[in-house]
Amino acid sequence: MLSIEANDTLKTLKTMQSPKGELAFKFINPESAHLCVDFQESLSDESKKTVLMRKVEDYKQASSGLNRLICVFNENKIVATSAAVRVNYGEHIRFHESSPMMEIVKDGNYEFIELSISMVHENFRGFGLQSLMLQELCERVVKLGERQTQIFTAACVLGNCASIKNIMNSGLGLCGSYQLELNGEQKDIVVFAKHPKPLPSFKEKEAISEGDAVISDKSFLESYLNKGFMVYSEGTKNDRKYYAVK
């Protein structure tokens, strides 16, 4: 792996204008991790129900070593976060037993990188910040890696359509689900991964006409997972198509 230079953190990667003013994208270092705790505490009570509230140690780990933690700042305050964290399979990521991704798990030569800690303040949603952060993270992880054996993974609450679409826009496919206790409630979690094989090279590819149903209905999703399919999406916001592949 390549080393990370000290000046690679807290420098502005890019800026963009929004109705709320200028937004600056920056990588965070462990010394600044407490700012992320302040940010999550600023979320509304309703938003806190759908995110995993983390301790400062979690943010320090996400910004240490070869892990990457990106934040969006507005007027020197964090308004969005996302991270790329190296994990062991089974910690947070669990593929369906029939998923094509299980071949990767059995191979044992792949490094799993979870795209996690994705939060956007409710006043800054609708600007595509999650997709932009995921894009920056994926590009940086690829640059830092010497091997082409990195598997990007992610997970979020079933029914959180905005996050699911953003994750799928990054080229990840639905490939698993499980239940997790989140803030005292049992939540259905859906799991995503980017298979190293390109989408056109899968043996079977089936168009799903019931588009958004697959990302909001648990039984509909599991009907595909049980048959060994992954579900991907292609296209834009107004012309999105879903495919089941295996």
PDB file of C-alpha atoms in Angstrom:
ATOM      1  CA  MET A   1       0.000   0.000   0.000  1.00  0.00           C
ATOM      2  CA  LEU A   2       1.091   3.582  -0.577  1.00  0.00           C
ATOM      3  CA  SER A   3       1.630   5.839   2.399  1.00  0.00           C
ATOM      4  CA  ILE A   4      -0.637   8.797   3.119  1.00  0.00           C
ATOM      5  CA  GLU A   5       1.094  12.160   3.269  1.00  0.00           C
ATOM      6  CA  ALA A   6       0.426  14.363   6.286  1.00  0.00           C
ATOM      7  CA  ASN A   7      -0.841  17.168   4.063  1.00  0.00           C
ATOM      8  CA  ASP A   8      -3.443  14.817   2.595  1.00  0.00           C
ATOM      9  CA  THR A   9      -5.805  15.623   5.455  1.00  0.00           C
ATOM     10  CA  LEU A  10      -7.842  18.752   6.121  1.00  0.00           C
ATOM     11  CA  LYS A  11      -6.944  20.260   2.772  1.00  0.00           C
ATOM     12  CA  THR A  12      -9.836  21.247   0.535  1.00  0.00           C
ATOM     13  CA  LEU A  13     -10.356  18.684  -2.209  1.00  0.00           C
ATOM     14  CA  LYS A  14     -12.966  20.715  -4.043  1.00  0.00           C
ATOM     15  CA  THR A  15     -15.705  23.265  -3.458  1.00  0.00           C
ATOM     16  CA  MET A  16     -19.195  23.740  -4.832  1.00  0.00           C
ATOM     17  CA  GLN A  17     -21.856  26.389  -4.579  1.00  0.00           C
ATOM     18  CA  SER A  18     -25.262  25.553  -3.118  1.00  0.00           C
ATOM     19  CA  PRO A  19     -28.355  27.523  -2.088  1.00  0.00           C
ATOM     20  CA  LYS A  20     -26.875  27.322   1.427  1.00  0.00           C
ATOM     21  CA  GLY A  21     -23.556  28.854   0.380  1.00  0.00           C
ATOM     22  CA  GLU A  22     -20.150  27.395  -0.468  1.00  0.00           C
ATOM     23  CA  LEU A  23     -19.494  23.754   0.446  1.00  0.00           C
ATOM     24  CA  ALA A  24     -15.941  22.467   0.896  1.00  0.00           C
ATOM     25  CA  PHE A  25     -14.998  18.765   0.719  1.00  0.00           C
ATOM     26  CA  LYS A  26     -12.118  17.797   3.033  1.00  0.00           C
ATOM     27  CA  PHE A  27     -10.517  14.641   4.404  1.00  0.00           C
ATOM     28  CA  ILE A  28     -10.445  14.581   8.210  1.00  0.00           C
ATOM     29  CA  ASN A  29      -7.547  13.440  10.395  1.00  0.00           C
ATOM     30  CA  PRO A  30      -7.914  11.734  13.820  1.00  0.00           C
ATOM     31  CA  GLU A  31      -7.147  14.993  15.648  1.00  0.00           C
ATOM     32  CA  SER A  32     -10.269  16.553  14.130  1.00  0.00           C
ATOM     33  CA  ALA A  33     -12.562  13.562  14.740  1.00  0.00           C
ATOM     34  CA  HIS A  34     -14.413  15.344  17.557  1.00  0.00           C
ATOM     35  CA  LEU A  35     -15.930  17.678  14.941  1.00  0.00           C
ATOM     36  CA  CYS A  36     -17.861  14.694  13.550  1.00  0.00           C
ATOM     37  CA  VAL A  37     -19.387  13.997  16.966  1.00  0.00           C
ATOM     38  CA  ASP A  38     -20.507  17.627  17.163  1.00  0.00           C
ATOM     39  CA  PHE A  39     -22.055  17.226  13.718  1.00  0.00           C
ATOM     40  CA  GLN A  40     -24.056  14.089  14.527  1.00  0.00           C
ATOM     41  CA  GLU A  41     -25.354  15.739  17.691  1.00  0.00           C
ATOM     42  CA  SER A  42     -26.660  18.626  15.551  1.00  0.00           C
ATOM     43  CA  LEU A  43     -28.969  16.281  13.620  1.00  0.00           C
ATOM     44  CA  SER A  44     -32.687  16.391  14.355  1.00  0.00           C
ATOM     45  CA  ASP A  45     -34.193  13.728  16.607  1.00  0.00           C
ATOM     46  CA  GLU A  46     -35.953  12.241  13.565  1.00  0.00           C
ATOM     47  CA  SER A  47     -32.679  11.933  11.635  1.00  0.00           C
ATOM     48  CA  LYS A  48     -30.942  10.327  14.610  1.00  0.00           C
ATOM     49  CA  LYS A  49     -33.427   7.433  14.458  1.00  0.00           C
ATOM     50  CA  THR A  50     -32.058   6.283  11.085  1.00  0.00           C
ATOM     51  CA  VAL A  51     -28.298   6.598  11.702  1.00  0.00           C
ATOM     52  CA  LEU A  52     -25.921   4.763  13.995  1.00  0.00           C
ATOM     53  CA  MET A  53     -24.658   7.288  16.533  1.00  0.00           C
ATOM     54  CA  ARG A  54     -20.904   6.806  16.897  1.00  0.00           C
ATOM     55  CA  LYS A  55     -18.269   7.694  19.479  1.00  0.00           C
ATOM     56  CA  VAL A  56     -15.210   9.836  18.819  1.00  0.00           C
ATOM     57  CA  GLU A  57     -13.077   6.666  18.788  1.00  0.00           C
ATOM     58  CA  ASP A  58     -15.069   5.395  15.782  1.00  0.00           C
ATOM     59  CA  TYR A  59     -14.335   8.577  13.851  1.00  0.00           C
ATOM     60  CA  LYS A  60     -10.663   8.414  14.805  1.00  0.00           C
ATOM     61  CA  GLN A  61     -10.441   4.872  13.468  1.00  0.00           C
ATOM     62  CA  ALA A  62     -12.261   5.860  10.269  1.00  0.00           C
ATOM     63  CA  SER A  63      -9.693   8.606   9.662  1.00  0.00           C
ATOM     64  CA  SER A  64      -6.564   6.626  10.611  1.00  0.00           C
ATOM     65  CA  GLY A  65      -4.074   4.648   8.551  1.00  0.00           C
ATOM     66  CA  LEU A  66      -5.437   3.699   5.142  1.00  0.00           C
ATOM     67  CA  ASN A  67      -9.031   4.419   6.142  1.00  0.00           C
ATOM     68  CA  ARG A  68     -10.476   7.651   4.789  1.00  0.00           C
ATOM     69  CA  LEU A  69     -13.075   9.995   6.320  1.00  0.00           C
ATOM     70  CA  ILE A  70     -14.426  12.804   4.144  1.00  0.00           C
ATOM     71  CA  CYS A  71     -16.536  15.695   5.402  1.00  0.00           C
ATOM     72  CA  VAL A  72     -18.376  18.555   3.752  1.00  0.00           C
ATOM     73  CA  PHE A  73     -18.025  21.923   5.469  1.00  0.00           C
ATOM     74  CA  ASN A  74     -20.268  24.963   5.324  1.00  0.00           C
ATOM     75  CA  GLU A  75     -19.105  28.065   7.195  1.00  0.00           C
ATOM     76  CA  ASN A  76     -16.500  25.925   9.017  1.00  0.00           C
ATOM     77  CA  LYS A  77     -19.098  23.456  10.280  1.00  0.00           C
ATOM     78  CA  ILE A  78     -19.515  19.866   9.097  1.00  0.00           C
ATOM     79  CA  VAL A  79     -22.794  19.247   7.274  1.00  0.00           C
ATOM     80  CA  ALA A  80     -22.078  15.775   5.820  1.00  0.00           C
ATOM     81  CA  THR A  81     -19.749  12.822   6.425  1.00  0.00           C
ATOM     82  CA  SER A  82     -18.772   9.570   4.718  1.00  0.00           C
ATOM     83  CA  ALA A  83     -15.933   7.084   5.179  1.00  0.00           C
ATOM     84  CA  ALA A  84     -14.101   4.203   3.525  1.00  0.00           C
ATOM     85  CA  VAL A  85     -13.099   1.730   6.245  1.00  0.00           C
ATOM     86  CA  ARG A  86     -11.314  -1.589   5.857  1.00  0.00           C
ATOM     87  CA  VAL A  87     -13.360  -4.352   7.502  1.00  0.00           C
ATOM     88  CA  ASN A  88     -13.365  -8.115   7.852  1.00  0.00           C
ATOM     89  CA  TYR A  89     -16.234  -9.944   6.199  1.00  0.00           C
ATOM     90  CA  GLY A  90     -18.975 -10.641   8.745  1.00  0.00           C
ATOM     91  CA  GLU A  91     -18.344  -7.593  10.928  1.00  0.00           C
ATOM     92  CA  HIS A  92     -20.887  -5.343   9.248  1.00  0.00           C
ATOM     93  CA  ILE A  93     -21.116  -6.871   5.784  1.00  0.00           C
ATOM     94  CA  ARG A  94     -23.018 -10.127   5.319  1.00  0.00           C
ATOM     95  CA  PHE A  95     -23.926 -11.308   1.834  1.00  0.00           C
ATOM     96  CA  HIS A  96     -26.865 -13.583   1.115  1.00  0.00           C
ATOM     97  CA  GLU A  97     -25.775 -17.231   1.036  1.00  0.00           C
ATOM     98  CA  SER A  98     -26.909 -17.463  -2.607  1.00  0.00           C
ATOM     99  CA  SER A  99     -25.235 -14.238  -3.724  1.00  0.00           C
ATOM    100  CA  PRO A 100     -22.484 -14.304  -6.388  1.00  0.00           C
ATOM    101  CA  MET A 101     -20.454 -12.297  -3.833  1.00  0.00           C
ATOM    102  CA  MET A 102     -20.001 -15.439  -1.731  1.00  0.00           C
ATOM    103  CA  GLU A 103     -17.487 -16.635  -4.341  1.00  0.00           C
ATOM    104  CA  ILE A 104     -15.378 -13.600  -3.403  1.00  0.00           C
ATOM    105  CA  VAL A 105     -15.617 -14.404   0.305  1.00  0.00           C
ATOM    106  CA  LYS A 106     -14.496 -17.996  -0.286  1.00  0.00           C
ATOM    107  CA  ASP A 107     -11.641 -16.820  -2.521  1.00  0.00           C
ATOM    108  CA  GLY A 108     -10.032 -15.145   0.492  1.00  0.00           C
ATOM    109  CA  ASN A 109      -7.784 -12.841  -1.546  1.00  0.00           C
ATOM    110  CA  TYR A 110      -9.943  -9.736  -1.426  1.00  0.00           C
ATOM    111  CA  GLU A 111      -9.837  -6.710   0.864  1.00  0.00           C
ATOM    112  CA  PHE A 112     -13.269  -5.445   1.927  1.00  0.00           C
ATOM    113  CA  ILE A 113     -13.729  -1.686   2.144  1.00  0.00           C
ATOM    114  CA  GLU A 114     -16.986  -0.506   3.663  1.00  0.00           C
ATOM    115  CA  LEU A 115     -18.445   2.818   2.564  1.00  0.00           C
ATOM    116  CA  SER A 116     -20.034   3.862   5.836  1.00  0.00           C
ATOM    117  CA  ILE A 117     -20.704   6.709   8.298  1.00  0.00           C
ATOM    118  CA  SER A 118     -22.707   8.431   5.549  1.00  0.00           C
ATOM    119  CA  MET A 119     -24.775  11.247   7.037  1.00  0.00           C
ATOM    120  CA  VAL A 120     -26.088  14.470   5.538  1.00  0.00           C
ATOM    121  CA  HIS A 121     -27.665  17.204   7.641  1.00  0.00           C
ATOM    122  CA  GLU A 122     -31.343  17.570   6.804  1.00  0.00           C
ATOM    123  CA  ASN A 123     -30.804  21.211   5.725  1.00  0.00           C
ATOM    124  CA  PHE A 124     -28.288  20.109   3.071  1.00  0.00           C
ATOM    125  CA  ARG A 125     -30.069  17.159   1.467  1.00  0.00           C
ATOM    126  CA  GLY A 126     -30.970  17.191  -2.200  1.00  0.00           C
ATOM    127  CA  PHE A 127     -27.587  18.515  -3.364  1.00  0.00           C
ATOM    128  CA  GLY A 128     -26.098  15.101  -4.198  1.00  0.00           C
ATOM    129  CA  LEU A 129     -23.518  15.317  -1.384  1.00  0.00           C
ATOM    130  CA  GLN A 130     -23.589  11.609  -0.542  1.00  0.00           C
ATOM    131  CA  SER A 131     -22.898  10.592  -4.143  1.00  0.00           C
ATOM    132  CA  LEU A 132     -20.082  13.140  -4.437  1.00  0.00           C
ATOM    133  CA  MET A 133     -18.465  11.942  -1.206  1.00  0.00           C
ATOM    134  CA  LEU A 134     -18.665   8.290  -2.280  1.00  0.00           C
ATOM    135  CA  GLN A 135     -17.067   9.194  -5.612  1.00  0.00           C
ATOM    136  CA  GLU A 136     -14.137  10.937  -3.901  1.00  0.00           C
ATOM    137  CA  LEU A 137     -13.644   8.037  -1.488  1.00  0.00           C
ATOM    138  CA  CYS A 138     -13.660   5.355  -4.186  1.00  0.00           C
ATOM    139  CA  GLU A 139     -11.194   7.291  -6.330  1.00  0.00           C
ATOM    140  CA  ARG A 140      -8.811   7.821  -3.409  1.00  0.00           C
ATOM    141  CA  VAL A 141      -8.944   4.204  -2.222  1.00  0.00           C
ATOM    142  CA  VAL A 142      -8.118   2.978  -5.727  1.00  0.00           C
ATOM    143  CA  LYS A 143      -5.161   5.395  -5.928  1.00  0.00           C
ATOM    144  CA  LEU A 144      -3.819   4.211  -2.574  1.00  0.00           C
ATOM    145  CA  GLY A 145      -4.137   0.508  -3.363  1.00  0.00           C
ATOM    146  CA  GLU A 146      -1.406  -1.514  -5.013  1.00  0.00           C
ATOM    147  CA  ARG A 147      -3.641  -4.539  -5.560  1.00  0.00           C
ATOM    148  CA  GLN A 148      -6.730  -4.764  -7.712  1.00  0.00           C
ATOM    149  CA  THR A 149      -8.479  -6.909  -5.117  1.00  0.00           C
ATOM    150  CA  GLN A 150     -10.493  -4.284  -3.290  1.00  0.00           C
ATOM    151  CA  ILE A 151     -14.223  -4.873  -2.892  1.00  0.00           C
ATOM    152  CA  PHE A 152     -16.339  -1.852  -2.022  1.00  0.00           C
ATOM    153  CA  THR A 153     -19.282  -2.652   0.245  1.00  0.00           C
ATOM    154  CA  ALA A 154     -22.001  -0.657   2.001  1.00  0.00           C
ATOM    155  CA  ALA A 155     -25.132  -1.096   4.092  1.00  0.00           C
ATOM    156  CA  CYS A 156     -28.117   1.026   5.046  1.00  0.00           C
ATOM    157  CA  VAL A 157     -31.626   0.769   6.450  1.00  0.00           C
ATOM    158  CA  LEU A 158     -34.188  -0.810   4.114  1.00  0.00           C
ATOM    159  CA  GLY A 159     -36.602   1.882   2.970  1.00  0.00           C
ATOM    160  CA  ASN A 160     -34.038   4.692   2.998  1.00  0.00           C
ATOM    161  CA  CYS A 161     -34.496   5.119  -0.737  1.00  0.00           C
ATOM    162  CA  ALA A 162     -32.327   8.229  -1.076  1.00  0.00           C
ATOM    163  CA  SER A 163     -29.260   6.525   0.438  1.00  0.00           C
ATOM    164  CA  ILE A 164     -29.888   3.294  -1.446  1.00  0.00           C
ATOM    165  CA  LYS A 165     -30.032   5.115  -4.770  1.00  0.00           C
ATOM    166  CA  ASN A 166     -26.850   7.059  -3.968  1.00  0.00           C
ATOM    167  CA  ILE A 167     -25.013   3.840  -3.118  1.00  0.00           C
ATOM    168  CA  MET A 168     -26.238   2.121  -6.264  1.00  0.00           C
ATOM    169  CA  ASN A 169     -25.216   5.155  -8.317  1.00  0.00           C
ATOM    170  CA  SER A 170     -21.658   4.368  -7.199  1.00  0.00           C
ATOM    171  CA  GLY A 171     -21.860   1.012  -8.974  1.00  0.00           C
ATOM    172  CA  LEU A 172     -22.708  -1.205  -5.994  1.00  0.00           C
ATOM    173  CA  GLY A 173     -25.394  -3.878  -6.204  1.00  0.00           C
ATOM    174  CA  LEU A 174     -27.833  -5.199  -3.614  1.00  0.00           C
ATOM    175  CA  CYS A 175     -26.586  -8.579  -2.426  1.00  0.00           C
ATOM    176  CA  GLY A 176     -27.754  -9.231   1.127  1.00  0.00           C
ATOM    177  CA  SER A 177     -29.891  -8.291   4.108  1.00  0.00           C
ATOM    178  CA  TYR A 178     -29.996  -8.830   7.856  1.00  0.00           C
ATOM    179  CA  GLN A 179     -31.511  -7.323  11.004  1.00  0.00           C
ATOM    180  CA  LEU A 180     -29.716  -4.933  13.337  1.00  0.00           C
ATOM    181  CA  GLU A 181     -30.712  -3.220  16.563  1.00  0.00           C
ATOM    182  CA  LEU A 182     -30.393   0.490  15.815  1.00  0.00           C
ATOM    183  CA  ASN A 183     -31.015   2.986  18.599  1.00  0.00           C
ATOM    184  CA  GLY A 184     -33.152   0.450  20.475  1.00  0.00           C
ATOM    185  CA  GLU A 185     -35.202  -0.692  17.450  1.00  0.00           C
ATOM    186  CA  GLN A 186     -34.869  -3.700  15.152  1.00  0.00           C
ATOM    187  CA  LYS A 187     -34.137  -2.500  11.625  1.00  0.00           C
ATOM    188  CA  ASP A 188     -33.873  -4.377   8.341  1.00  0.00           C
ATOM    189  CA  ILE A 189     -30.465  -3.659   6.804  1.00  0.00           C
ATOM    190  CA  VAL A 190     -29.695  -4.086   3.109  1.00  0.00           C
ATOM    191  CA  VAL A 191     -26.140  -4.854   1.961  1.00  0.00           C
ATOM    192  CA  PHE A 192     -24.385  -3.756  -1.220  1.00  0.00           C
ATOM    193  CA  ALA A 193     -21.121  -4.637  -2.946  1.00  0.00           C
ATOM    194  CA  LYS A 194     -19.335  -3.970  -6.205  1.00  0.00           C
ATOM    195  CA  HIS A 195     -18.586  -7.286  -7.881  1.00  0.00           C
ATOM    196  CA  PRO A 196     -15.221  -7.277  -9.721  1.00  0.00           C
ATOM    197  CA  LYS A 197     -16.932  -8.719 -12.805  1.00  0.00           C
ATOM    198  CA  PRO A 198     -18.460  -6.039 -15.102  1.00  0.00           C
ATOM    199  CA  LEU A 199     -22.246  -5.995 -15.298  1.00  0.00           C
ATOM    200  CA  PRO A 200     -22.482  -7.072 -18.982  1.00  0.00           C
ATOM    201  CA  SER A 201     -20.381 -10.189 -18.348  1.00  0.00           C
ATOM    202  CA  PHE A 202     -22.827 -11.836 -15.934  1.00  0.00           C
ATOM    203  CA  LYS A 203     -24.444 -14.966 -17.354  1.00  0.00           C
ATOM    204  CA  GLU A 204     -27.978 -13.824 -16.603  1.00  0.00           C
ATOM    205  CA  LYS A 205     -29.379 -10.302 -16.675  1.00  0.00           C
ATOM    206  CA  GLU A 206     -33.064  -9.652 -16.034  1.00  0.00           C
ATOM    207  CA  ALA A 207     -34.746  -6.249 -16.249  1.00  0.00           C
ATOM    208  CA  ILE A 208     -36.913  -5.396 -13.239  1.00  0.00           C
ATOM    209  CA  SER A 209     -39.934  -3.363 -14.256  1.00  0.00           C
ATOM    210  CA  GLU A 210     -41.034  -2.762 -10.657  1.00  0.00           C
ATOM    211  CA  GLY A 211     -38.082  -0.372 -10.206  1.00  0.00           C
ATOM    212  CA  ASP A 212     -38.190   1.209  -6.778  1.00  0.00           C
ATOM    213  CA  ALA A 213     -40.147  -1.695  -5.277  1.00  0.00           C
ATOM    214  CA  VAL A 214     -36.967  -3.733  -5.030  1.00  0.00           C
ATOM    215  CA  ILE A 215     -35.331  -1.182  -2.751  1.00  0.00           C
ATOM    216  CA  SER A 216     -38.254  -0.627  -0.417  1.00  0.00           C
ATOM    217  CA  ASP A 217     -40.010  -4.018  -0.159  1.00  0.00           C
ATOM    218  CA  LYS A 218     -38.186  -6.686   1.858  1.00  0.00           C
ATOM    219  CA  SER A 219     -40.026  -9.697   0.429  1.00  0.00           C
ATOM    220  CA  PHE A 220     -39.560  -8.443  -3.151  1.00  0.00           C
ATOM    221  CA  LEU A 221     -35.830  -8.021  -2.584  1.00  0.00           C
ATOM    222  CA  GLU A 222     -35.409 -11.394  -0.901  1.00  0.00           C
ATOM    223  CA  SER A 223     -37.210 -13.130  -3.756  1.00  0.00           C
ATOM    224  CA  TYR A 224     -34.271 -12.132  -5.956  1.00  0.00           C
ATOM    225  CA  LEU A 225     -31.576 -12.782  -3.338  1.00  0.00           C
ATOM    226  CA  ASN A 226     -32.917 -16.309  -2.759  1.00  0.00           C
ATOM    227  CA  LYS A 227     -32.500 -17.048  -6.468  1.00  0.00           C
ATOM    228  CA  GLY A 228     -28.850 -15.980  -6.400  1.00  0.00           C
ATOM    229  CA  PHE A 229     -29.269 -12.573  -8.035  1.00  0.00           C
ATOM    230  CA  MET A 230     -27.698  -9.219  -7.279  1.00  0.00           C
ATOM    231  CA  VAL A 231     -29.693  -6.094  -8.101  1.00  0.00           C
ATOM    232  CA  TYR A 232     -28.078  -3.119  -9.835  1.00  0.00           C
ATOM    233  CA  SER A 233     -29.391   0.155 -11.183  1.00  0.00           C
ATOM    234  CA  GLU A 234     -28.302   2.185 -14.182  1.00  0.00           C
ATOM    235  CA  GLY A 235     -29.277   5.533 -15.590  1.00  0.00           C
ATOM    236  CA  THR A 236     -30.182   8.937 -14.187  1.00  0.00           C
ATOM    237  CA  LYS A 237     -32.692  10.168 -11.636  1.00  0.00           C
ATOM    238  CA  ASN A 238     -35.450  10.481 -14.229  1.00  0.00           C
ATOM    239  CA  ASP A 239     -34.486   7.423 -16.286  1.00  0.00           C
ATOM    240  CA  ARG A 240     -33.422   4.775 -13.796  1.00  0.00           C
ATOM    241  CA  LYS A 241     -33.486   1.085 -14.720  1.00  0.00           C
ATOM    242  CA  TYR A 242     -32.991  -1.885 -12.399  1.00  0.00           C
ATOM    243  CA  TYR A 243     -31.441  -5.232 -13.296  1.00  0.00           C
ATOM    244  CA  ALA A 244     -31.074  -8.578 -11.529  1.00  0.00           C
ATOM    245  CA  VAL A 245     -27.827 -10.345 -12.478  1.00  0.00           C
ATOM    246  CA  LYS A 246     -25.972 -13.518 -11.590  1.00  0.00           C
TER     247      LYS A 246
END
